[in-house]
Coordinates of C-alpha atoms and ligand atoms in Angstrom, one line a residue:
X1 CA 122.1 186.7 20.4
X2 CA 118.5 186.5 19.5
X3 CA 116.2 189.5 20.2
X4 CA 112.9 187.8 19.8
X5 CA 111.1 185.2 21.9
X6 CA 111.8 181.5 21.6
X7 CA 109.1 178.9 22.2
X8 CA 110.3 175.3 22.9
X9 CA 108.0 172.2 23.0
X10 CA 109.2 169.7 25.5
X11 CA 108.6 166.6 27.4
X12 CA 110.6 165.6 30.5
X13 CA 114.3 164.6 31.0
X14 CA 115.7 164.9 27.4
X15 CA 113.8 168.1 26.5
X16 CA 114.6 169.7 29.9
X17 CA 118.3 169.5 29.1
X18 CA 118.0 171.6 25.9
X19 CA 115.5 173.9 27.7
X20 CA 118.2 174.5 30.4
X21 CA 120.7 175.3 27.6
X22 CA 118.2 177.7 26.1
X23 CA 117.6 179.3 29.5
X24 CA 121.3 180.1 29.6
X25 CA 121.3 181.7 26.2
X26 CA 118.1 183.8 26.3
X27 CA 116.8 186.3 28.8
X28 CA 114.1 184.6 30.9
X29 CA 111.4 186.9 29.6
X30 CA 112.1 185.7 26.0
X31 CA 111.9 181.9 26.7
X32 CA 108.6 180.1 26.8
X33 CA 108.4 176.3 27.3
X34 CA 105.3 174.4 26.3
X35 CA 105.3 171.2 28.3
X36 CA 103.6 167.8 27.9
X37 CA 100.9 167.0 30.5
X38 CA 99.8 163.7 29.0
X39 CA 102.0 162.0 31.6
X40 CA 100.1 163.6 34.4
X41 CA 98.2 161.3 36.7
X42 CA 96.6 161.1 40.1
X43 CA 98.6 158.9 42.5
X44 CA 98.1 158.4 46.2
X45 CA 95.4 161.1 46.0
X46 CA 98.0 163.6 44.6
X47 CA 98.1 165.4 41.2
X48 CA 101.4 164.5 39.7
X49 CA 102.8 166.4 36.7
X50 CA 106.1 164.7 36.0
X51 CA 107.3 166.7 32.9
X52 CA 106.3 170.0 34.4
X53 CA 108.3 169.2 37.6
X54 CA 111.3 167.9 35.6
X55 CA 111.4 171.3 33.8
X56 CA 110.9 173.3 37.0
X57 CA 113.6 171.4 38.9
X58 CA 116.0 171.4 36.0
X59 CA 115.7 175.2 35.4
X60 CA 115.8 175.8 39.2
X61 CA 119.1 173.7 39.4
X62 CA 117.4 171.4 41.8
X63 CA 117.0 168.3 39.7
X64 CA 118.6 165.0 40.5
X65 CA 121.5 164.6 38.1
X66 CA 121.4 160.8 38.7
X67 CA 117.7 160.3 37.6
X68 CA 117.0 163.4 35.5
X69 CA 113.7 163.8 37.4
X70 CA 112.9 164.5 41.0
X71 CA 115.1 166.6 43.3
X72 CA 118.8 166.3 44.1
X73 CA 119.8 165.4 47.7
X74 CA 116.4 163.8 48.1
X75 CA 115.5 161.7 51.1
X76 CA 113.0 158.8 50.9
X77 CA 111.5 158.5 54.4
X78 CA 107.9 158.8 53.1
X79 CA 108.4 156.0 50.6
X80 CA 110.0 153.7 53.1
X81 CA 107.3 154.3 55.7
X82 CA 104.6 153.8 53.0
X83 CA 106.3 150.5 52.0
X84 CA 106.3 149.4 55.6
X85 CA 102.5 150.0 55.7
X86 CA 102.0 147.9 52.5
X87 CA 101.3 151.0 50.4
X88 CA 102.2 151.5 46.7
X89 CA 105.9 152.3 46.2
X90 CA 106.4 151.6 42.4
X91 CA 106.3 155.4 41.7
X92 CA 108.9 157.0 43.9
X93 CA 108.1 160.3 45.5
X94 CA 110.9 161.9 47.5
X95 CA 110.2 163.7 50.7
X96 CA 111.0 167.2 49.3
X97 CA 109.3 166.4 46.0
X98 CA 106.2 165.4 47.9
X99 CA 105.7 169.1 48.9
X100 CA 105.4 170.0 45.2
X101 CA 102.6 167.4 44.6
X102 CA 100.8 168.4 47.8
X103 CA 100.9 172.1 47.1
X104 CA 99.8 171.5 43.4
X105 CA 96.9 169.3 44.5
X106 CA 95.7 171.8 47.1
X107 CA 95.7 174.6 44.6
X108 CA 94.0 172.6 41.9
X109 CA 91.4 171.5 44.4
X110 CA 90.8 175.1 45.3
X111 CA 90.0 175.8 41.6
X112 CA 93.2 177.3 40.3
X113 CA 94.1 176.1 36.7
X114 CA 97.3 174.1 36.2
X115 CA 98.9 176.9 34.3
X116 CA 98.5 179.3 37.2
X117 CA 99.7 176.7 39.8
X118 CA 102.7 175.9 37.6
X119 CA 103.6 179.6 37.2
X120 CA 103.3 180.2 40.9
X121 CA 105.3 177.2 42.0
X122 CA 108.0 177.7 39.4
X123 CA 108.4 181.4 40.5
X124 CA 108.7 180.3 44.1
X125 CA 111.7 178.1 43.1
X126 CA 113.3 180.9 41.2
X127 CA 112.5 179.9 37.7
X128 CA 112.0 183.0 35.6
X129 CA 111.3 181.5 32.1
X130 CA 107.6 180.7 31.4
X131 CA 106.7 177.0 32.0
X132 CA 103.4 176.5 30.2
X133 CA 101.4 173.3 30.5
X134 CA 100.1 172.5 27.0
X135 CA 96.6 172.7 28.3
X136 CA 94.6 173.3 31.5
X137 CA 92.3 170.5 30.5
X138 CA 92.5 166.8 31.2
X139 CA 94.5 165.0 28.5
X140 CA 96.0 161.6 29.3
X141 CA 98.4 159.4 27.3
X142 CA 97.2 155.8 27.1
X143 CA 99.6 153.1 25.7
X144 CA 98.0 150.1 23.9
X145 CA 100.3 147.1 24.4
X146 CA 100.5 143.4 24.2
X147 CA 99.5 143.5 27.9
X148 CA 96.4 145.6 27.3
X149 CA 95.9 149.4 27.4
X150 CA 98.0 151.0 30.1
X151 CA 98.0 154.4 31.7
X152 CA 101.2 156.2 30.8
X153 CA 103.0 155.8 34.1
X154 CA 101.9 152.2 34.4
X155 CA 103.6 151.6 31.1
X156 CA 106.6 153.8 31.7
X157 CA 107.5 153.3 35.3
X158 CA 105.6 150.3 36.8
X159 CA 106.3 148.1 33.7
X160 CA 109.6 149.8 32.8
X161 CA 108.5 150.2 29.1
X162 CA 108.8 146.4 28.7
X163 CA 105.4 145.7 27.1
X164 CA 105.2 145.9 23.3
X165 CA 103.5 149.1 22.1
X166 CA 100.9 148.7 19.4
X167 CA 99.3 152.2 19.6
X168 CA 99.4 155.4 21.6
X169 CA 96.3 157.5 22.3
X170 CA 95.7 160.9 24.0
X171 CA 92.4 160.7 25.8
X172 CA 90.7 164.1 26.2
X173 CA 92.8 165.7 23.4
X174 CA 89.8 166.1 21.1
X175 CA 88.1 168.5 23.4
X176 CA 91.2 170.2 24.7
X177 CA 92.4 173.8 24.0
X178 CA 95.9 175.1 24.5
X179 CA 96.2 177.1 27.8
X180 CA 95.9 180.9 27.4
X181 CA 99.7 181.3 28.0
X182 CA 100.4 178.9 25.2
X183 CA 98.2 180.8 22.8
X184 CA 99.8 184.1 23.9
X185 CA 103.3 182.7 23.4
X186 CA 102.5 181.5 19.9
X187 CA 100.8 184.8 19.0
X188 CA 103.6 186.9 20.4
X189 CA 104.6 189.4 17.6
X190 CA 108.2 189.1 18.8
X191 CA 108.2 185.3 18.3
X192 CA 111.4 184.3 16.5
X193 CA 111.5 180.5 16.4
X194 CA 109.9 177.4 17.7
X195 CA 112.1 174.5 18.7
X196 CA 110.9 171.0 19.2
X197 CA 113.2 169.5 21.9
X198 CA 114.7 166.0 21.5
X199 CA 112.0 164.5 23.6
X200 CA 110.3 161.3 22.6
X201 CA 108.1 162.4 19.5
X202 CA 105.5 159.6 20.1
X203 CA 105.1 159.8 23.9
X204 CA 106.1 163.4 24.8
X205 CA 105.6 165.7 21.8
X206 CA 102.6 164.0 20.2
X207 CA 100.4 164.8 23.2
X208 CA 100.9 168.5 22.5
X209 CA 100.4 168.0 18.8
X210 CA 97.2 166.0 19.4
X211 CA 95.5 169.2 20.5
X212 CA 94.3 170.3 17.1
X213 CA 94.5 174.0 17.8
X214 CA 98.1 173.8 19.1
X215 CA 99.2 171.7 16.1
X216 CA 97.5 174.1 13.7
X217 CA 99.2 177.1 15.3
X218 CA 102.6 175.5 15.0
X219 CA 102.0 174.3 11.4
X220 CA 101.0 177.9 10.4
X221 CA 103.5 179.8 12.5
X222 CA 105.2 182.6 10.5
X223 CA 108.6 181.7 12.1
X224 CA 111.0 178.8 11.6
X225 CA 110.1 175.6 13.4
X226 CA 113.0 173.3 14.0
X227 CA 113.2 169.9 15.7
X228 CA 116.2 168.3 17.4
X229 CA 116.2 164.6 16.5
X230 CA 116.3 162.3 19.6
X231 CA 117.8 159.5 17.5
X232 CA 121.5 159.1 17.1
X233 CA 122.8 156.4 14.8
X234 CA 119.6 154.4 15.2
X235 CA 119.5 154.5 19.0
X236 CA 117.8 156.8 21.5
X237 CA 120.0 158.7 23.9
X238 CA 117.7 157.7 26.8
X239 CA 114.3 156.1 27.1
X240 CA 112.2 154.0 24.9
X241 CA 112.0 156.1 21.7
X242 CA 113.9 153.6 19.5
X243 CA 112.1 150.6 21.1
X244 CA 108.7 152.1 20.4
X245 CA 109.6 153.0 16.8
X246 CA 110.6 149.4 16.2
X247 CA 107.4 148.1 17.8
X248 CA 105.3 150.5 15.7
X249 CA 107.1 149.4 12.5
X250 CA 109.0 152.6 12.1
X251 CA 112.7 152.5 11.1
X252 CA 114.8 153.8 13.9
X253 CA 116.3 156.6 12.0
X254 CA 116.3 160.4 12.1
X255 CA 114.7 160.4 8.6
X256 CA 111.6 159.0 10.3
X257 CA 111.7 161.8 12.9
X258 CA 111.7 164.4 10.1
X259 CA 108.9 162.5 8.4
X260 CA 107.0 162.4 11.7
X261 CA 107.1 166.2 11.9
X262 CA 106.5 166.8 8.2
X263 CA 104.4 169.8 7.6
X264 CA 105.4 171.3 11.0
X265 CA 109.2 171.8 10.8
X266 CA 111.4 173.9 8.5
X267 CA 114.6 172.3 9.6
X268 CA 116.0 169.5 11.7
X269 CA 119.1 169.1 13.9
X270 CA 121.0 165.8 13.4
X271 CA 123.9 164.4 15.2
X272 CA 127.3 164.0 13.4
X273 CA 126.7 160.2 13.4
X274 CA 123.8 160.8 11.1
X275 CA 125.4 163.4 8.8
X276 CA 124.9 161.1 5.8
X277 CA 121.1 161.5 6.2
X278 CA 121.2 165.2 5.6
X279 CA 121.2 164.9 1.8
X280 CA 118.2 162.6 1.8
X281 CA 116.0 165.3 3.5
X282 CA 113.7 167.7 1.8
X283 CA 114.4 170.3 4.5
X284 CA 117.7 171.9 5.7
X285 CA 119.6 170.0 8.4
X286 CA 122.1 171.3 10.9
X287 CA 124.6 168.6 11.7
X288 CA 126.3 168.9 15.1
X289 CA 126.9 167.0 18.4
X290 CA 123.3 166.5 19.8
X291 CA 124.4 164.4 22.8
X292 CA 124.2 166.6 25.9
X293 CA 126.5 165.2 28.5
X294 CA 127.3 168.4 30.4
X295 CA 126.2 172.0 30.8
X296 CA 128.4 173.2 28.1
X297 CA 126.9 170.7 25.6
X298 CA 123.4 172.0 26.5
X299 CA 124.4 175.7 26.0
X300 CA 126.3 175.0 22.8
X301 CA 123.4 173.0 21.3
X302 CA 120.9 175.7 22.4
X303 CA 123.0 178.4 20.8
X304 CA 123.3 176.4 17.6
X305 CA 119.6 175.7 17.4
X306 CA 118.9 179.5 17.8
X307 CA 121.4 180.3 15.1
X308 CA 120.1 177.6 12.8
X309 CA 116.5 179.0 13.2
X310 CA 117.8 182.5 12.5
X311 CA 119.5 181.3 9.2
X312 CA 116.2 179.7 8.2
X313 CA 114.4 182.9 8.9
X314 CA 116.8 184.8 6.7
X315 CA 116.4 182.1 4.0
X316 CA 112.6 182.4 4.1
X317 CA 112.9 186.2 3.9
X318 CA 115.4 186.0 1.1
X319 CA 113.1 183.6 -0.8
X320 CA 110.2 186.0 -0.7
Ligands
FO1_1 N1 110.5 157.8 36.7 C1 110.8 156.5 37.0 O1 111.4 155.9 36.2 N2 110.6 156.0 38.3 C2 110.0 156.7 39.2 O2 109.7 156.2 40.3 C3 109.6 158.1 38.9 C4 109.1 158.9 39.9 C5 108.8 160.3 39.6 C6 108.3 161.1 40.6 C7 108.1 162.4 40.3 C8 108.4 162.9 39.0 O3 108.1 164.2 38.7 C9 108.8 162.1 38.0 C10 109.1 160.7 38.3 N3 109.6 159.9 37.3 C11 109.9 158.6 37.7 C12 109.8 160.3 36.0 C13 108.6 160.2 35.1 O4 107.8 159.1 35.2 C14 109.0 160.2 33.6 O5 110.3 160.6 33.4 C15 108.2 161.0 32.7 O6 106.8 161.0 33.0 C16 108.5 160.8 31.2 O7 108.8 162.0 30.7

């Protein structure tokens, strides 16, 4: 088992599964999760941070297994009552989940930074690993489509990812800095590896990498950086990754994922279905089962990622 700290970069549902596996493999004090906040938005007067909440609920064992986001055993009285009043119901906020958004909004309005709010609320729900918003500043993902430029959740939820994507932008990223906890995590002398979770590279990981300082720190990290490809045999496990790649004129293939992260990663994790691609890569590949159907899959993949990164570490050291 690893002795150093592991940093993982993650978006929501897909990334949270691997993060949960890592949380079972590493003591909480040695796992730091840097989370996308480009999906955050203000809705019904509330500050919603979907990917942060997905991470918190997943690690707290509270997440809805059915949706992958929101809470299990949720009730929907608020949504129903809102609908009866003619309010907006396209983005579903469960009754218990509502408490998270209200508490976050109150604390942000009182002047607490998002990183502090997140740490406090995650702790209250029993999550011991660090959940670090990529930045405390305002960064928002905008999706340019054949129906115009859409806010992320308009594209993702209201329009169910149906519009054709022509470009993706991260407003506010130019002036944003990583949050203090993120910098600390990446400067930790015990840092052993950085893992890019199998989240959507274009929608969920690129917002993090659009923050120049954050990208720079990952590119120059003195530890192995590995990515788990979210593409298996030309398809995405969940969500619109493959659809977006097609629309952006990118082949739906793990080679393109490696290409996308070129200059950042030292190794990539591919599914067995893509084992033939390994020899076409300029970096080492670990070929395994990347589909996480159950808890055992998450733990096994997490352990394999850590071991893979360790091997790369040895290789780097042996080379020098
Ligand atoms: N995703 C949906 O597809 N429909 C929803 O109504 C929805 C509500 C929602 C509420 C709170 C929350 O934390 C997440 C929610 N999500 C919903 C998930 C979220 O929009 C996406 O999974 C992420 O933003 C993409 O990672």
